[in-house]
Amino acid sequence: SPSFARRPKTIVKTSIVAMGRIGMRYLFRAIASTRQREAFTGAALLLVIGVALLMTKVGMSPALGAFVAGVVLANSEYRHELESDLEPFKGILLGLFFLGVGAAIDFGYIRDHLLLVIGGAVALILVKGAILYGLSWVKGNRCTSALLFSASLAAGGEFAFVLITLALSSGVLSPETGRATVAIVALSMASTPLLILAAQHSVSCKPSQKTERESDAKDEGSPVILCGFGRFGHAVGRLLRSRGYGCTVLDHDSDQVELLRVLGVPIFYGDASRPELLTIAGAAKAKILVIALKDADTTLKIVENARRHHPHLKIFVRAYSRVEAYEYLKIGEELVYRDTLDSSLRLGADVLRTLGESDEAAERATRLYRERDELMVRDMAQHRDDSKEFYSAAQEAHRTLDELMRSDIEASRAEGSKAG
């Protein structure tokens, strides 16, 4: 009977899942104890091939077997190790998968049913694209962003072929319908580059049409204006407020502003690169402008506007990288603070202590490094446009730093000998 015929397939699938839940844990634990990465890789590949062959023996698709084996491995506690070990094979296996997909396409069927295949592909793209566009719109993306998102994912995916194979092996789809579905999905995937190009060149939606949220900044009479309240700026703002100093905070990330307001942080939404916004925020009465933004172009605009309209402000600038520090120093900014310098030197000092150096020696070494490095950055900023002079200055600065460190080590040893 049909139910009896399906029984071996059900038993096989149930056995594989049970083996994955119970047996694989002990198998991979034993393999892990050998500390042989090759054994992990071999066992995973053997499992996939073995399950695929087992599925074939009971009259099911090997692709379904490989899929089930993948599910078993993905739910294993060793999945991260397996993912790392199988990474070199991923490209090859994907290539084989798509070769198999290409071999499964019946081009004769496409020729004989061209309108059906094209119509099905267009319908798939339109329906899926419309759903994705709506979801992207609901999530806050507008126009071009939503269009690019939907165009990139509107076609069918490779997982569709796994589902089609499963449906064919289970008798859900007839061979005729399966051939049509494979052809439609393949054609939709082939059209993805064209869809993305069309979306990029679309003139129906422009980013400039995006409705900009109005700034809600106001003059609080604070002596400090802080632009940017991310991972760098929030520490500055919290320190100032904890010491009782007023600080007007501006940020251009509306989600960040709303989140911080829920947490009770007084912050205003606004693009600080707009000259009028600094005026609204009280720049005429403020004494200090702190720019703690990651984006260099926005930072340069704010500096330029502040110098032009509020020259009395003392400007403190965050540099996200060494290259940005060169740019800010080159335009005359003196109070430039690199993003990770302090934390890097603190870590370096702790490493020196762990290696056996005294607290005094570690602190002196980091102080010397900071002083020389800041001088080096300022010197190299002057040669930023001349690559030959720039690299020459860098080499000279490194030699000077090495000589200073050697001299400091010798002085420390001499002091230790006298003390002894």
Short mmCIF file of C-alpha atoms in Angstrom, two decimals:
data_model
loop_
_atom_site.label_atom_id
_atom_site.label_comp_id
_atom_site.label_asym_id
_atom_site.label_seq_id
_atom_site.Cartn_x
_atom_site.Cartn_y
_atom_site.Cartn_z
CA SER A 1 0.00 0.00 0.00
CA PRO A 2 1.15 3.65 -0.40
CA SER A 3 1.39 4.12 3.36
CA PHE A 4 3.57 0.99 3.64
CA ALA A 5 5.78 2.21 0.80
CA ARG A 6 6.34 5.53 2.55
CA ARG A 7 7.22 3.81 5.84
CA PRO A 8 10.96 3.20 5.07
CA LYS A 9 11.41 6.87 4.12
CA THR A 10 9.81 8.00 7.37
CA ILE A 11 11.96 5.59 9.38
CA VAL A 12 15.13 6.79 7.64
CA LYS A 13 14.38 10.49 8.23
CA THR A 14 13.44 9.87 11.86
CA SER A 15 16.60 7.82 12.39
CA ILE A 16 18.79 10.55 10.93
CA VAL A 17 17.30 13.22 13.17
CA ALA A 18 17.58 10.97 16.23
CA MET A 19 21.18 10.13 15.35
CA GLY A 20 21.94 13.82 14.94
CA ARG A 21 20.45 14.68 18.32
CA ILE A 22 22.04 11.82 20.24
CA GLY A 23 24.84 10.11 18.35
CA MET A 24 26.58 13.05 16.68
CA ARG A 25 27.34 14.73 20.01
CA TYR A 26 29.36 11.74 21.21
CA LEU A 27 30.97 11.16 17.82
CA PHE A 28 32.22 14.73 17.46
CA ARG A 29 33.25 14.86 21.12
CA ALA A 30 35.47 11.82 20.50
CA ILE A 31 36.86 13.42 17.35
CA ALA A 32 37.48 16.71 19.19
CA SER A 33 39.57 14.87 21.80
CA THR A 34 42.04 13.88 19.04
CA ARG A 35 42.65 17.59 18.24
CA GLN A 36 42.83 16.74 14.55
CA ARG A 37 41.02 19.28 12.37
CA GLU A 38 41.20 16.93 9.39
CA ALA A 39 39.17 14.37 11.34
CA PHE A 40 36.42 16.95 11.93
CA THR A 41 36.31 17.83 8.25
CA GLY A 42 36.36 14.21 7.14
CA ALA A 43 33.59 13.20 9.55
CA ALA A 44 31.34 16.07 8.42
CA LEU A 45 31.82 15.30 4.73
CA LEU A 46 31.38 11.57 5.37
CA LEU A 47 28.12 12.28 7.19
CA VAL A 48 26.76 14.35 4.29
CA ILE A 49 27.77 11.78 1.66
CA GLY A 50 26.53 8.87 3.77
CA VAL A 51 23.12 10.40 4.39
CA ALA A 52 22.79 11.33 0.71
CA LEU A 53 23.53 7.72 -0.29
CA LEU A 54 21.13 6.41 2.33
CA MET A 55 18.36 8.62 0.96
CA THR A 56 19.09 7.32 -2.53
CA LYS A 57 18.78 3.73 -1.33
CA VAL A 58 15.24 4.33 -0.06
CA GLY A 59 14.22 6.11 -3.26
CA MET A 60 14.62 9.71 -2.10
CA SER A 61 16.68 12.57 -3.49
CA PRO A 62 20.38 12.77 -2.50
CA ALA A 63 19.96 16.56 -2.37
CA LEU A 64 17.35 16.07 0.35
CA GLY A 65 19.78 13.81 2.19
CA ALA A 66 22.52 16.43 2.02
CA PHE A 67 20.05 19.04 3.25
CA VAL A 68 18.96 16.89 6.22
CA ALA A 69 22.61 16.20 7.09
CA GLY A 70 23.28 19.93 6.97
CA VAL A 71 20.42 20.57 9.38
CA VAL A 72 21.85 17.95 11.75
CA LEU A 73 25.32 19.54 11.62
CA ALA A 74 23.91 23.06 12.00
CA ASN A 75 22.22 22.06 15.26
CA SER A 76 25.34 20.39 16.64
CA GLU A 77 27.20 22.03 19.54
CA TYR A 78 30.30 21.84 17.32
CA ARG A 79 28.72 23.82 14.49
CA HIS A 80 31.14 26.75 14.77
CA GLU A 81 34.18 24.47 14.57
CA LEU A 82 32.62 22.64 11.62
CA GLU A 83 31.84 25.92 9.87
CA SER A 84 35.46 27.01 10.23
CA ASP A 85 36.84 23.68 9.00
CA LEU A 86 34.49 23.52 6.00
CA GLU A 87 35.12 27.14 4.95
CA PRO A 88 37.80 26.19 2.34
CA PHE A 89 35.33 23.80 0.69
CA LYS A 90 32.40 26.22 0.64
CA GLY A 91 33.16 27.78 -2.72
CA ILE A 92 33.76 24.42 -4.39
CA LEU A 93 30.60 22.90 -2.95
CA LEU A 94 28.51 25.91 -3.97
CA GLY A 95 29.96 25.65 -7.45
CA LEU A 96 29.01 21.98 -7.62
CA PHE A 97 25.54 22.83 -6.35
CA PHE A 98 24.93 25.37 -9.09
CA LEU A 99 26.40 23.02 -11.68
CA GLY A 100 23.82 20.51 -10.52
CA VAL A 101 21.13 23.16 -10.80
CA GLY A 102 22.23 24.00 -14.32
CA ALA A 103 22.19 20.35 -15.28
CA ALA A 104 18.65 20.02 -13.91
CA ILE A 105 17.29 22.81 -16.14
CA ASP A 106 15.38 21.46 -19.10
CA PHE A 107 16.23 23.95 -21.84
CA GLY A 108 13.99 22.11 -24.26
CA TYR A 109 11.07 22.76 -21.92
CA ILE A 110 12.00 26.46 -21.78
CA ARG A 111 12.06 26.60 -25.58
CA ASP A 112 8.67 24.93 -25.88
CA HIS A 113 7.05 26.95 -23.06
CA LEU A 114 8.93 30.24 -23.32
CA LEU A 115 5.99 32.52 -22.50
CA LEU A 116 5.01 30.44 -19.48
CA VAL A 117 8.54 30.51 -18.05
CA ILE A 118 9.02 34.24 -18.66
CA GLY A 119 5.58 35.04 -17.26
CA GLY A 120 6.23 32.90 -14.19
CA ALA A 121 9.61 34.56 -13.58
CA VAL A 122 8.10 38.04 -13.95
CA ALA A 123 5.24 37.14 -11.60
CA LEU A 124 7.67 35.74 -9.02
CA ILE A 125 9.84 38.87 -9.15
CA LEU A 126 6.87 41.26 -8.96
CA VAL A 127 5.11 39.51 -6.08
CA LYS A 128 8.23 38.85 -4.02
CA GLY A 129 9.67 42.29 -4.83
CA ALA A 130 6.44 44.04 -3.77
CA ILE A 131 6.39 42.17 -0.46
CA LEU A 132 10.06 42.98 0.22
CA TYR A 133 9.56 46.63 -0.75
CA GLY A 134 6.63 46.89 1.66
CA LEU A 135 8.59 45.27 4.49
CA SER A 136 11.55 47.58 3.85
CA TRP A 137 9.23 50.60 3.84
CA VAL A 138 7.68 49.54 7.15
CA LYS A 139 11.18 49.22 8.64
CA GLY A 140 11.89 52.85 7.83
CA ASN A 141 13.75 52.60 4.51
CA ARG A 142 12.50 54.85 1.78
CA CYS A 143 12.66 55.07 -1.99
CA THR A 144 16.07 54.05 -3.35
CA SER A 145 17.10 51.99 -0.31
CA ALA A 146 13.87 49.99 -0.35
CA LEU A 147 14.03 49.64 -4.13
CA LEU A 148 17.59 48.30 -4.06
CA PHE A 149 16.72 45.94 -1.21
CA SER A 150 13.73 44.47 -3.01
CA ALA A 151 15.54 44.26 -6.37
CA SER A 152 18.44 42.37 -4.79
CA LEU A 153 16.20 39.72 -3.22
CA ALA A 154 13.20 39.62 -5.56
CA ALA A 155 14.43 36.59 -7.49
CA GLY A 156 14.15 33.02 -6.29
CA GLY A 157 16.92 31.69 -4.06
CA GLU A 158 19.06 28.58 -4.17
CA PHE A 159 17.03 27.07 -1.34
CA ALA A 160 14.09 26.96 -3.75
CA PHE A 161 15.84 24.16 -5.65
CA VAL A 162 16.15 22.13 -2.45
CA LEU A 163 12.43 22.58 -1.81
CA ILE A 164 11.57 21.69 -5.40
CA THR A 165 13.66 18.52 -5.14
CA LEU A 166 11.96 17.65 -1.87
CA ALA A 167 8.52 18.29 -3.38
CA LEU A 168 9.33 16.11 -6.40
CA SER A 169 10.67 13.25 -4.30
CA SER A 170 7.61 13.43 -2.04
CA GLY A 171 5.22 13.47 -4.97
CA VAL A 172 3.85 16.92 -4.12
CA LEU A 173 4.86 18.25 -7.55
CA SER A 174 4.53 16.42 -10.84
CA PRO A 175 7.64 16.15 -13.06
CA GLU A 176 6.07 18.63 -15.51
CA THR A 177 5.43 21.20 -12.77
CA GLY A 178 8.90 20.58 -11.34
CA ARG A 179 10.57 21.35 -14.68
CA ALA A 180 8.55 24.54 -15.01
CA THR A 181 9.34 25.66 -11.45
CA VAL A 182 13.08 25.02 -11.83
CA ALA A 183 13.14 26.99 -15.09
CA ILE A 184 11.20 29.91 -13.57
CA VAL A 185 13.44 30.15 -10.49
CA ALA A 186 16.62 29.85 -12.57
CA LEU A 187 15.48 32.59 -14.98
CA SER A 188 14.58 34.89 -12.08
CA MET A 189 18.03 34.36 -10.52
CA ALA A 190 19.73 35.10 -13.84
CA SER A 191 17.86 38.41 -14.04
CA THR A 192 19.09 39.64 -10.62
CA PRO A 193 22.04 41.72 -11.97
CA LEU A 194 19.72 43.43 -14.45
CA LEU A 195 17.19 44.16 -11.69
CA ILE A 196 19.88 45.76 -9.51
CA LEU A 197 21.16 47.88 -12.41
CA ALA A 198 17.62 49.00 -13.20
CA ALA A 199 17.03 49.92 -9.56
CA GLN A 200 20.27 51.90 -9.39
CA HIS A 201 19.40 53.89 -12.49
CA SER A 202 15.78 54.37 -11.56
CA VAL A 203 14.58 57.96 -11.56
CA SER A 204 11.24 57.29 -9.97
CA CYS A 205 12.68 57.66 -6.45
CA LYS A 206 15.54 59.93 -5.46
CA PRO A 207 17.30 60.15 -2.09
CA SER A 208 16.83 63.89 -2.13
CA GLN A 209 13.08 63.40 -1.90
CA LYS A 210 13.42 61.80 1.53
CA THR A 211 11.63 63.80 4.14
CA GLU A 212 14.17 65.13 6.60
CA ARG A 213 13.17 65.20 10.21
CA GLU A 214 13.15 68.71 11.62
CA SER A 215 15.79 69.52 14.18
CA ASP A 216 14.54 69.95 17.74
CA ALA A 217 17.72 71.57 19.08
CA LYS A 218 17.45 74.57 21.37
CA ASP A 219 19.69 76.94 23.27
CA GLU A 220 20.16 75.62 26.81
CA GLY A 221 22.80 78.19 27.68
CA SER A 222 25.38 75.41 28.12
CA PRO A 223 29.11 76.21 27.94
CA VAL A 224 29.73 73.07 25.86
CA ILE A 225 28.15 71.81 22.62
CA LEU A 226 28.81 68.13 21.94
CA CYS A 227 28.27 66.84 18.39
CA GLY A 228 27.83 63.06 18.35
CA PHE A 229 26.82 60.81 21.23
CA GLY A 230 28.08 57.43 20.04
CA ARG A 231 30.72 55.16 21.56
CA PHE A 232 33.19 58.05 21.82
CA GLY A 233 31.01 61.06 22.56
CA HIS A 234 28.83 59.49 25.25
CA ALA A 235 31.80 59.15 27.64
CA VAL A 236 32.66 62.84 27.16
CA GLY A 237 29.06 63.94 27.70
CA ARG A 238 28.49 61.79 30.77
CA LEU A 239 31.75 62.95 32.35
CA LEU A 240 30.88 66.62 31.87
CA ARG A 241 27.33 66.22 33.20
CA SER A 242 28.50 64.17 36.19
CA ARG A 243 30.78 67.09 37.12
CA GLY A 244 27.91 69.55 36.91
CA TYR A 245 28.75 71.19 33.57
CA GLY A 246 25.92 71.87 31.15
CA CYS A 247 26.33 70.18 27.78
CA THR A 248 24.07 70.55 24.75
CA VAL A 249 24.22 67.24 22.85
CA LEU A 250 23.42 66.97 19.13
CA ASP A 251 23.15 63.73 17.15
CA HIS A 252 21.92 63.04 13.61
CA ASP A 253 20.84 59.43 14.24
CA SER A 254 17.12 59.62 15.03
CA ASP A 255 17.01 56.05 16.39
CA GLN A 256 19.91 56.81 18.73
CA VAL A 257 18.22 60.03 19.88
CA GLU A 258 14.93 58.29 20.67
CA LEU A 259 16.68 55.45 22.51
CA LEU A 260 18.74 57.81 24.65
CA ARG A 261 15.70 59.91 25.47
CA VAL A 262 13.93 56.79 26.72
CA LEU A 263 16.97 56.20 28.94
CA GLY A 264 16.69 59.74 30.28
CA VAL A 265 19.64 61.29 28.42
CA PRO A 266 19.00 64.94 27.41
CA ILE A 267 19.85 64.97 23.71
CA PHE A 268 18.62 66.81 20.61
CA TYR A 269 18.23 65.65 17.04
CA GLY A 270 19.99 67.65 14.36
CA ASP A 271 22.71 67.78 11.71
CA ALA A 272 25.49 69.82 13.29
CA SER A 273 27.09 70.45 9.88
CA ARG A 274 24.28 72.95 9.16
CA PRO A 275 25.52 76.41 10.22
CA GLU A 276 22.14 77.55 11.57
CA LEU A 277 21.88 74.53 13.85
CA LEU A 278 24.97 75.49 15.84
CA THR A 279 23.46 78.93 16.30
CA ILE A 280 20.15 77.45 17.47
CA ALA A 281 22.03 75.19 19.89
CA GLY A 282 23.58 78.24 21.55
CA ALA A 283 27.00 78.49 19.91
CA ALA A 284 27.02 82.27 20.39
CA LYS A 285 27.09 81.83 24.18
CA ALA A 286 28.99 78.54 24.39
CA LYS A 287 32.72 78.36 25.05
CA ILE A 288 33.63 74.91 23.76
CA LEU A 289 32.65 72.78 20.76
CA VAL A 290 33.40 69.06 20.98
CA ILE A 291 33.12 67.13 17.70
CA ALA A 292 32.95 63.40 18.48
CA LEU A 293 31.77 62.15 15.08
CA LYS A 294 33.17 59.23 13.10
CA ASP A 295 32.58 60.76 9.65
CA ALA A 296 35.52 62.94 8.58
CA ASP A 297 33.64 64.95 5.92
CA THR A 298 30.94 65.99 8.39
CA THR A 299 33.58 66.87 10.97
CA LEU A 300 35.43 69.11 8.50
CA LYS A 301 32.17 70.90 7.61
CA ILE A 302 31.41 71.56 11.28
CA VAL A 303 34.93 72.89 11.88
CA GLU A 304 34.67 75.19 8.86
CA ASN A 305 31.24 76.53 9.90
CA ALA A 306 32.30 77.03 13.51
CA ARG A 307 35.41 78.96 12.48
CA ARG A 308 33.44 81.15 10.12
CA HIS A 309 30.38 81.91 12.25
CA HIS A 310 31.60 81.32 15.81
CA PRO A 311 35.36 81.96 15.89
CA HIS A 312 35.35 82.33 19.69
CA LEU A 313 34.64 78.62 20.19
CA LYS A 314 37.48 76.39 21.34
CA ILE A 315 37.21 73.24 19.22
CA PHE A 316 38.08 69.71 20.38
CA VAL A 317 38.06 67.14 17.56
CA ARG A 318 37.88 63.36 17.58
CA ALA A 319 39.98 61.64 14.91
CA TYR A 320 38.69 58.18 14.04
CA SER A 321 42.00 57.20 12.46
CA ARG A 322 45.56 58.42 12.09
CA VAL A 323 44.83 59.58 8.53
CA GLU A 324 41.97 61.77 9.76
CA ALA A 325 44.27 63.22 12.43
CA TYR A 326 46.60 64.34 9.62
CA GLU A 327 43.70 66.07 7.87
CA TYR A 328 42.54 67.94 10.98
CA LEU A 329 46.05 69.02 11.96
CA LYS A 330 46.71 70.16 8.41
CA ILE A 331 43.81 72.64 8.52
CA GLY A 332 45.12 74.08 11.77
CA GLU A 333 43.24 72.19 14.47
CA GLU A 334 45.44 71.65 17.51
CA LEU A 335 43.15 69.78 19.90
CA VAL A 336 42.88 66.48 18.01
CA TYR A 337 42.26 63.24 19.89
CA ARG A 338 42.76 59.89 18.20
CA ASP A 339 40.11 57.28 18.85
CA THR A 340 42.06 54.40 20.36
CA LEU A 341 45.41 55.88 21.42
CA ASP A 342 44.72 56.00 25.17
CA SER A 343 43.26 52.50 25.40
CA SER A 344 46.09 51.09 23.26
CA LEU A 345 48.74 52.63 25.52
CA ARG A 346 46.96 51.44 28.66
CA LEU A 347 46.93 47.91 27.29
CA GLY A 348 50.59 48.21 26.27
CA ALA A 349 51.54 49.38 29.77
CA ASP A 350 49.73 46.41 31.33
CA VAL A 351 51.57 44.03 28.97
CA LEU A 352 54.91 45.58 29.98
CA ARG A 353 54.05 45.07 33.65
CA THR A 354 53.10 41.46 32.97
CA LEU A 355 56.48 40.98 31.25
CA GLY A 356 58.20 42.07 34.45
CA GLU A 357 58.72 45.81 34.13
CA SER A 358 57.96 48.03 37.09
CA ASP A 359 54.95 50.33 37.21
CA GLU A 360 57.25 53.34 36.92
CA ALA A 361 59.07 51.93 33.88
CA ALA A 362 55.82 51.01 32.13
CA GLU A 363 54.30 54.44 32.75
CA ARG A 364 57.48 56.18 31.59
CA ALA A 365 57.61 54.09 28.41
CA THR A 366 54.00 54.86 27.50
CA ARG A 367 54.53 58.56 28.27
CA LEU A 368 57.59 58.68 26.01
CA TYR A 369 55.72 56.86 23.28
CA ARG A 370 52.73 59.22 23.50
CA GLU A 371 54.90 62.35 23.39
CA ARG A 372 56.97 61.16 20.43
CA ASP A 373 53.97 59.78 18.57
CA GLU A 374 52.00 63.02 18.90
CA LEU A 375 55.01 64.98 17.65
CA MET A 376 55.39 62.51 14.78
CA VAL A 377 51.73 62.87 13.76
CA ARG A 378 51.97 66.65 13.76
CA ASP A 379 55.20 66.56 11.74
CA MET A 380 53.86 64.05 9.22
CA ALA A 381 50.67 66.08 8.77
CA GLN A 382 52.80 68.84 7.24
CA HIS A 383 54.12 66.41 4.59
CA ARG A 384 50.80 64.71 3.83
CA ASP A 385 50.77 65.85 0.19
CA ASP A 386 54.38 64.86 -0.53
CA SER A 387 54.67 61.08 -0.35
CA LYS A 388 58.48 61.09 -0.46
CA GLU A 389 58.79 63.57 2.41
CA PHE A 390 55.96 61.83 4.26
CA TYR A 391 57.63 58.40 4.28
CA SER A 392 61.01 59.92 5.04
CA ALA A 393 59.54 61.71 8.07
CA ALA A 394 57.86 58.48 9.20
CA GLN A 395 61.11 56.50 9.02
CA GLU A 396 63.01 59.19 10.89
CA ALA A 397 60.33 59.36 13.58
CA HIS A 398 60.45 55.58 14.09
CA ARG A 399 64.24 55.66 14.40
CA THR A 400 64.04 58.46 16.94
CA LEU A 401 61.43 56.59 18.97
CA ASP A 402 63.55 53.41 19.00
CA GLU A 403 66.60 55.38 20.16
CA LEU A 404 64.61 57.05 22.93
CA MET A 405 63.30 53.71 24.15
CA ARG A 406 66.79 52.17 24.14
CA SER A 407 68.13 55.14 26.08
CA ASP A 408 65.30 54.82 28.60
CA ILE A 409 65.99 51.10 29.07
CA GLU A 410 69.70 51.76 29.63
CA ALA A 411 68.90 54.55 32.10
CA SER A 412 66.51 52.26 33.99
CA ARG A 413 69.16 49.54 34.21
CA ALA A 414 71.75 52.04 35.43
CA GLU A 415 69.37 53.27 38.14
CA GLY A 416 68.69 49.68 39.14
CA SER A 417 72.40 48.94 39.42
CA LYS A 418 72.97 51.98 41.65
CA ALA A 419 70.03 51.04 43.82
CA GLY A 420 71.42 47.51 44.11
#
